Tab-separated table of C-alpha atoms and ligand atoms in Angstrom:
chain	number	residue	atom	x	y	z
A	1	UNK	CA	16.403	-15.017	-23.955
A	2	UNK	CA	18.658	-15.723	-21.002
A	3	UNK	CA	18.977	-13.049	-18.336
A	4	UNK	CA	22.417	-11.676	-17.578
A	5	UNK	CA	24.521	-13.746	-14.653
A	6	UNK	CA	26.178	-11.643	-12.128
A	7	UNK	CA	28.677	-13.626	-10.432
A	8	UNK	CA	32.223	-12.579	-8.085
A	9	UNK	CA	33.883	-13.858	-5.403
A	10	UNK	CA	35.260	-12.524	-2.083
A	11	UNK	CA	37.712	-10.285	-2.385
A	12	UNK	CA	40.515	-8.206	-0.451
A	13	UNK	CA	39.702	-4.335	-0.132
A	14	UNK	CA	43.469	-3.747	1.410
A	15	UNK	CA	44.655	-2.575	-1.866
A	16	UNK	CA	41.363	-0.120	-2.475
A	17	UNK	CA	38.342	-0.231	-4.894
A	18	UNK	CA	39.855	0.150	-8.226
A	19	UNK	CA	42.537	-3.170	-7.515
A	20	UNK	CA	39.676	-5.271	-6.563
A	21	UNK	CA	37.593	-4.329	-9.368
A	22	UNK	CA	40.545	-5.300	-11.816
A	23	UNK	CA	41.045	-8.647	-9.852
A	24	UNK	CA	37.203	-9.001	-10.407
A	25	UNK	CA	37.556	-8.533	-14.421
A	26	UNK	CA	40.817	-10.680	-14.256
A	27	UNK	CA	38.536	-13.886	-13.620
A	28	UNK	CA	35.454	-13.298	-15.320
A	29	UNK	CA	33.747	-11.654	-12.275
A	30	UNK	CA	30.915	-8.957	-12.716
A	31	UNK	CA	30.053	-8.429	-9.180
A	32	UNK	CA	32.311	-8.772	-5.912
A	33	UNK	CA	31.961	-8.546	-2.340
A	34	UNK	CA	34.407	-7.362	0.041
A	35	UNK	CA	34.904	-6.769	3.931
A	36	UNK	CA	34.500	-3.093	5.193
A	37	UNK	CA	36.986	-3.486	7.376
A	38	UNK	CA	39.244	-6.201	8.965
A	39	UNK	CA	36.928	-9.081	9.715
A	40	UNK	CA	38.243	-10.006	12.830
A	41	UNK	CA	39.656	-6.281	14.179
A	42	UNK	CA	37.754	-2.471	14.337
A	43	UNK	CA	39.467	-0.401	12.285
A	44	UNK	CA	38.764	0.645	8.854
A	45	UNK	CA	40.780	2.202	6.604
A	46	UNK	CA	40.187	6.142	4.877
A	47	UNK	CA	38.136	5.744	1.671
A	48	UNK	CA	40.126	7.302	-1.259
A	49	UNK	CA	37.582	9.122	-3.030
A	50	UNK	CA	39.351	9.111	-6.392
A	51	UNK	CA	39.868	4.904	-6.104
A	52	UNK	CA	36.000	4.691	-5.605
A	53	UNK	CA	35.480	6.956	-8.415
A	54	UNK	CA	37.791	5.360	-10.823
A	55	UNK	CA	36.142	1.543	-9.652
A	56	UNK	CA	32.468	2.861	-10.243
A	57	UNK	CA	33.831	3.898	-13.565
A	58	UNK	CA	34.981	0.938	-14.330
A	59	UNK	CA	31.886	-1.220	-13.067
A	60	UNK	CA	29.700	0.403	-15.251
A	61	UNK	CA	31.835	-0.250	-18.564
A	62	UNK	CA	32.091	-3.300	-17.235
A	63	UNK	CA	28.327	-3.798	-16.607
A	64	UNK	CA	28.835	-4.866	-13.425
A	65	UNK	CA	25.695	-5.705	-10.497
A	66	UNK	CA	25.197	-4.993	-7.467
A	67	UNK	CA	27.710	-4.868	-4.822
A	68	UNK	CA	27.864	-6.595	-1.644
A	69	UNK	CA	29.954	-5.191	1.146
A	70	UNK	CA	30.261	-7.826	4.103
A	71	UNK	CA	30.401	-6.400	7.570
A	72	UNK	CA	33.254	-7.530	10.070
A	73	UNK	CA	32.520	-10.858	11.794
A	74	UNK	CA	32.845	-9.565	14.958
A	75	UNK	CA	29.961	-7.281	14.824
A	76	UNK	CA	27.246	-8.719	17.319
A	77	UNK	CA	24.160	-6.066	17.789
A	78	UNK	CA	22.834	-8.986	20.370
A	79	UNK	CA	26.147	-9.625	22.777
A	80	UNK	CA	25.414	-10.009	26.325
A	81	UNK	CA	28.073	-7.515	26.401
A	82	UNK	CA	27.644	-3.437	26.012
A	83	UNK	CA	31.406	-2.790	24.443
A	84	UNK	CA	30.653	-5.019	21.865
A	85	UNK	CA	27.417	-4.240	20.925
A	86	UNK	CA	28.824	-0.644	21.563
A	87	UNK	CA	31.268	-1.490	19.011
A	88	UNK	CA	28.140	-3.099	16.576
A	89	UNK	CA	26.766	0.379	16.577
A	90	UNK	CA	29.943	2.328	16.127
A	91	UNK	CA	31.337	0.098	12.843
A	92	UNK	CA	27.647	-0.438	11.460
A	93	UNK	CA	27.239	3.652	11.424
A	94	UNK	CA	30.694	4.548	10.047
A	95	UNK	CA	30.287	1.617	7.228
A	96	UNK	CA	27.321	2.930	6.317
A	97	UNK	CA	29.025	6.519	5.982
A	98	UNK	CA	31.768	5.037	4.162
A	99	UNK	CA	29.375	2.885	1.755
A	100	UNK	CA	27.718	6.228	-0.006
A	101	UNK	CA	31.277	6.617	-1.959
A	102	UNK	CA	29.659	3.404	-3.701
A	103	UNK	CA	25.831	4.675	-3.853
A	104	UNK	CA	23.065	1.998	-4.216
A	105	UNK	CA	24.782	-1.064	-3.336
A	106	UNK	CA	24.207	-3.486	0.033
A	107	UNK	CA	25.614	-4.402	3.201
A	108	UNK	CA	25.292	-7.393	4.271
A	109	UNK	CA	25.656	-8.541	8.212
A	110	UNK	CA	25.570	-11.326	10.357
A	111	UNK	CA	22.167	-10.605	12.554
A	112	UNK	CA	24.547	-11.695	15.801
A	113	UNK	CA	24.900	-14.498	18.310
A	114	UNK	CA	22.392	-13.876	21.370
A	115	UNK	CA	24.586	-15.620	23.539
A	116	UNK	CA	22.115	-17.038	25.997
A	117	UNK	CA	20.011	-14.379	26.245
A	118	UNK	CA	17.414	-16.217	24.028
A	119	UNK	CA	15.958	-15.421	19.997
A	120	UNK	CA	13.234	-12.863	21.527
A	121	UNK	CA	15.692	-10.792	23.139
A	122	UNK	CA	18.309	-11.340	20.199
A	123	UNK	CA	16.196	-10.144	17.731
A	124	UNK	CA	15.279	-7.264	19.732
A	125	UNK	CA	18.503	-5.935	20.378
A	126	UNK	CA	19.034	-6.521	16.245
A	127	UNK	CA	16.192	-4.380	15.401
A	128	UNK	CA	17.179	-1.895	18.381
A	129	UNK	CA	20.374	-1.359	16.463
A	130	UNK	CA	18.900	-1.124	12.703
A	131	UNK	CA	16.877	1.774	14.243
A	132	UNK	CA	19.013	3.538	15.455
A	133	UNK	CA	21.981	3.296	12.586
A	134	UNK	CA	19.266	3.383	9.353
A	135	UNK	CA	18.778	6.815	8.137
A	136	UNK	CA	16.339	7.716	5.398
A	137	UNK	CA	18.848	9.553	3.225
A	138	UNK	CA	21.202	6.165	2.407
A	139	UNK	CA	21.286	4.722	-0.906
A	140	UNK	CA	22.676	1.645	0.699
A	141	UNK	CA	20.227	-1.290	1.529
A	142	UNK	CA	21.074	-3.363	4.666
A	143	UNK	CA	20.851	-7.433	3.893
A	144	UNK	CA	20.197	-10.165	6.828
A	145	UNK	CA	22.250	-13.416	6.258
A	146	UNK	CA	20.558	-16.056	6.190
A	147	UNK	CA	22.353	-18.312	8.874
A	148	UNK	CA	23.194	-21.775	9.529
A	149	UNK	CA	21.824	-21.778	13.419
A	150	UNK	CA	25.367	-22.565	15.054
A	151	UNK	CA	25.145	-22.299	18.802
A	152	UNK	CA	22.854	-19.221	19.346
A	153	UNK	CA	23.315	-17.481	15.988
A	154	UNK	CA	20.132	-15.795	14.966
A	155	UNK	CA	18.504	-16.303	11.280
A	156	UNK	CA	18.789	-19.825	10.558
A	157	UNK	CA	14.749	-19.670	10.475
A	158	UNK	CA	13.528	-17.552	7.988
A	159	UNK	CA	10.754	-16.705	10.688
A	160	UNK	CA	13.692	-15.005	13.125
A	161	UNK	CA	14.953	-12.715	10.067
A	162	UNK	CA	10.908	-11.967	9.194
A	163	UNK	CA	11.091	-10.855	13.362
A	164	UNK	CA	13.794	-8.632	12.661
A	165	UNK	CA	11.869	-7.255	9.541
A	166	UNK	CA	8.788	-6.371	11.165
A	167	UNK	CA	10.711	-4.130	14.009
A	168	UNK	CA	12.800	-1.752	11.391
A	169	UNK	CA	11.035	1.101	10.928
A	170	UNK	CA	13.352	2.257	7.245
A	171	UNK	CA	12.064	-1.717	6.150
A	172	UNK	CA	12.161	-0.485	2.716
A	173	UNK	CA	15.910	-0.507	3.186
A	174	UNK	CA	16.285	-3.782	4.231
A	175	UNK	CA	16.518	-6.694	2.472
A	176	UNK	CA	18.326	-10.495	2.790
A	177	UNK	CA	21.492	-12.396	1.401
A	178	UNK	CA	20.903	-16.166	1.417
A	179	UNK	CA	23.519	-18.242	1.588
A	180	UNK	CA	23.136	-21.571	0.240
A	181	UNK	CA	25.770	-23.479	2.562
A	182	UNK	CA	24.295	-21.545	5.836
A	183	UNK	CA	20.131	-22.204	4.842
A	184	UNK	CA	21.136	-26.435	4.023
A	185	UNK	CA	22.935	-26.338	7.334
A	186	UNK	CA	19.682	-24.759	9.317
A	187	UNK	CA	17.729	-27.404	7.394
A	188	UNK	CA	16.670	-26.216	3.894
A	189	UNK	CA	16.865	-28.325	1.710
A	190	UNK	CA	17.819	-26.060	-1.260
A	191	UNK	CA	19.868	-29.052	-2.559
A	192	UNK	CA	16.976	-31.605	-2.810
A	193	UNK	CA	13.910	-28.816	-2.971
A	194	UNK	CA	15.004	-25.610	-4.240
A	195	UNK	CA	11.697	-24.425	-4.858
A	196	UNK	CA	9.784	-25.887	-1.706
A	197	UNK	CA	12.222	-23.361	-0.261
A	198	UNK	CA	11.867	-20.954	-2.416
A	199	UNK	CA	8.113	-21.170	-1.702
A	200	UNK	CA	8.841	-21.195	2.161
A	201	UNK	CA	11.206	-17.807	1.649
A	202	UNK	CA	8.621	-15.888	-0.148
A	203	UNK	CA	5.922	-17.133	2.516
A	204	UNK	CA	7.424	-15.902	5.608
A	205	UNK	CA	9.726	-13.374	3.967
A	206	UNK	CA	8.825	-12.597	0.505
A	207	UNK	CA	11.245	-12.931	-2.326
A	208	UNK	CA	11.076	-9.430	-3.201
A	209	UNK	CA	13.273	-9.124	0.056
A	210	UNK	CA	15.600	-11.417	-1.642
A	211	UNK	CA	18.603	-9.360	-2.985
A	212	UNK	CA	22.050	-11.193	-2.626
A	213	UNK	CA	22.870	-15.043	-3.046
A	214	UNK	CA	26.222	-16.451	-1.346
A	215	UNK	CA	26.621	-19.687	-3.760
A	216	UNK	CA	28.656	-21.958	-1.328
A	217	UNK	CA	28.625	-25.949	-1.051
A	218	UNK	CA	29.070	-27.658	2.421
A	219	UNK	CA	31.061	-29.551	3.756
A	220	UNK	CA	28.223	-30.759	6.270
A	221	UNK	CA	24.823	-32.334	5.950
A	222	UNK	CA	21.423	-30.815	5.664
A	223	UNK	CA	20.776	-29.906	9.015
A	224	UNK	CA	23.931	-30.159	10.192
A	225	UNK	CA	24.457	-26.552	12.094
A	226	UNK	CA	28.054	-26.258	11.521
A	227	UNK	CA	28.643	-23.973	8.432
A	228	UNK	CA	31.939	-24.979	6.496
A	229	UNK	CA	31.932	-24.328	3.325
A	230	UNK	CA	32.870	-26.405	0.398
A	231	UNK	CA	34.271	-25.469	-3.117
A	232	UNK	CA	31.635	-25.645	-5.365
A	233	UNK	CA	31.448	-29.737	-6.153
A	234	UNK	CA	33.040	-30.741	-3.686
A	235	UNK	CA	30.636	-31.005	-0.460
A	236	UNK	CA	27.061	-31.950	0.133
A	237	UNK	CA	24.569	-29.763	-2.156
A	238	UNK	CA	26.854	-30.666	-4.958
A	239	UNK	CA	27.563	-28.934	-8.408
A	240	UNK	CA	23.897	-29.831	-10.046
A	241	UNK	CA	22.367	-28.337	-7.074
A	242	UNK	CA	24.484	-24.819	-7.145
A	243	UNK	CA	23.567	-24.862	-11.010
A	244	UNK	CA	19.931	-24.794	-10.248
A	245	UNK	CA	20.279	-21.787	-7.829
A	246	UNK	CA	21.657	-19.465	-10.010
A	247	UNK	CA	19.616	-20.566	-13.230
A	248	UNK	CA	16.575	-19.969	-11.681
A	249	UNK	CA	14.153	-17.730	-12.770
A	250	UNK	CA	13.160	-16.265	-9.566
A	251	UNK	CA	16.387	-15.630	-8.903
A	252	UNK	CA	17.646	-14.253	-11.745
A	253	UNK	CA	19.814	-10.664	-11.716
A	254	UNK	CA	20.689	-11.011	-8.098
A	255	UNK	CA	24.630	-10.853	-7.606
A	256	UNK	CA	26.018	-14.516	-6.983
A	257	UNK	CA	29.011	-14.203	-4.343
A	258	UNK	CA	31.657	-17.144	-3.907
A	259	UNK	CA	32.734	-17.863	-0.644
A	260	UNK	CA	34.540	-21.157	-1.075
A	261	UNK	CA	37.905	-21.553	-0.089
A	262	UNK	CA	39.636	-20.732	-2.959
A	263	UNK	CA	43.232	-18.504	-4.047
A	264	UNK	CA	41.913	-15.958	-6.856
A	265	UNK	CA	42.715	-18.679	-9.660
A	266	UNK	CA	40.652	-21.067	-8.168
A	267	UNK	CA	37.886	-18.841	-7.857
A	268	UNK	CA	38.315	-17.685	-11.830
A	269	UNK	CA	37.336	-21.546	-12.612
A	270	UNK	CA	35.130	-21.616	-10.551
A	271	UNK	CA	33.105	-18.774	-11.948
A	272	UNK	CA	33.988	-19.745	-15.470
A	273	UNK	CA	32.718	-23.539	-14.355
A	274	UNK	CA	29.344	-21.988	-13.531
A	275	UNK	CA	29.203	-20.134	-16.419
A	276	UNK	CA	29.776	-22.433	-18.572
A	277	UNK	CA	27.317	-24.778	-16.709
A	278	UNK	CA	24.353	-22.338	-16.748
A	279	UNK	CA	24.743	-22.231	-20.194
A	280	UNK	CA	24.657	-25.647	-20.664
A	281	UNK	CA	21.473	-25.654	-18.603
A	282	UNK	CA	19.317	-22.812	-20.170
B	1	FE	FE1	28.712	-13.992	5.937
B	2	FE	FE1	27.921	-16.133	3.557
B	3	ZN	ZN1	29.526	-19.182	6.396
């Protein structure tokens, strides 16, 4: 018996739901992720409710996974400055609106830079923010990145996103997306020891919190604190290594999401490449 694989890529939401779910079926993809809103700028488009209708549609004859919706980069609950962590709060709450024309899917975020003002305070200006955004009534569950600890960026230690955890009172609703290139650049060896960090995960997080996987290589050593990532094969964790993640067991049903640098044909090998080597492997 081999459990289903639910693998997708990155993909552009300026042409709506429906197009990206038909670029997702046009390379083998049965899960996607895709930014709310321009990564690098505020605003966010209307939400067509007949597009999102006509993608659920087709995600579910299409037995698609779960979802992941990626917030903007620029979204930093722990700046030293109040416009942008003004601006945090303003983009987290409409994109949480905005995600119930897709019920029951996730969000994932970066948990934010503290800038200087240290982890403690970072991580309580993170969970200040979840508070206050969360509502009871979503159907959308919030995911932590796991990070790869460049300058002051906040959850490269599992025990920083565990932090963040323990201070959001909707927990329930909250859940993490590791990334494979970001946890071997903080120092995971998920290349060499999948399970002694699979073990660590579930013993200062718990894997049930584990709900999204980014499958990236890097271009950087274990350790390294840079987070570049690699096309799958091509950097430091290697092709054997990515296999492993999403063949094992404990991991199994979570959506895998490509982030290498890829055009959309280079990501349809790709997925077809995994495919075919998890098959291989089971
Ligand atoms: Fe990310
Ligand atoms: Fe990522
Ligand atoms: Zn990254």
């Amino acid at each position: 018996m081999t459990d289903k694989l639910f693998i997708g890529c990155h993909l552009s939401s300026v042409k709506g739901f429906e197009h990206m779910g038909r670029e997702a079926l046009s390379i083998g993809a049965n899960t996607l992720q895709f930014f709310t809103r321009n990564p690098r700028g505020g605003r966010a488009k209307d939400i067509d409710p007949e597009d999102a209708e006509r993608f659920l549609a087709l995600a579910r004859e299409n037995g698609f996974g779960k979802l992941v919706a990626h917030a903007p980069y620029t979204l930093n609950p722990c700046s030293a400055t109040e416009k942008v962590r003004a601006f945090a709060y303003t983009a987290m709450e409409d994109d949480l609106k905005r995600m119930e024309f897709i019920p029951g899917n996730y969000y994932n975020f970066h948990p934010g830079s503290h800038v200087g003002q240290g982890t403690e305070k970072g991580i309580e200006l993170i969970t200040e923010l979840l508070n206050r955004v969360m509502r009871p009534e979503q159907t959308t569950t919030v995911l932590l990145e796991t990070m790869a600890g460049k300058g002051s960026e906040i959850g490269g230690r599992f025990e920083e996103l565990r932090a963040i955890i323990d201070g959001v009172e909707l927990d329930e609703k909250l859940g993490v997306c590791l990334d494979t290139c970001h946890v071997s650049d903080a120092g995971y060896d998920i290349a060499g020891d999948l399970d002694g960090v699979l073990e660590e995960f579930d013993k200062v997080i718990g894997l049930s919190r584990l709900r999204a996987l980014h499958i990236n290589d890097s271009l950087n050593p274990l350790g390294a604190h840079k987070d570049r990532h690699a096309r799958i094969g091509e950097g430091t964790l290697g092709l054997e290594a990515i296999v492993r993640v999403i063949s094992h067991p404990q991991l199994a049903g979570l959506p895998c999401i490509l982030e290498t640098p890829n055009d959309l044909d280079g990501y349809g090998r790709e997925i077809k490449l995994l495919r075919e080597s998890r098959q291989d492997r089971l």
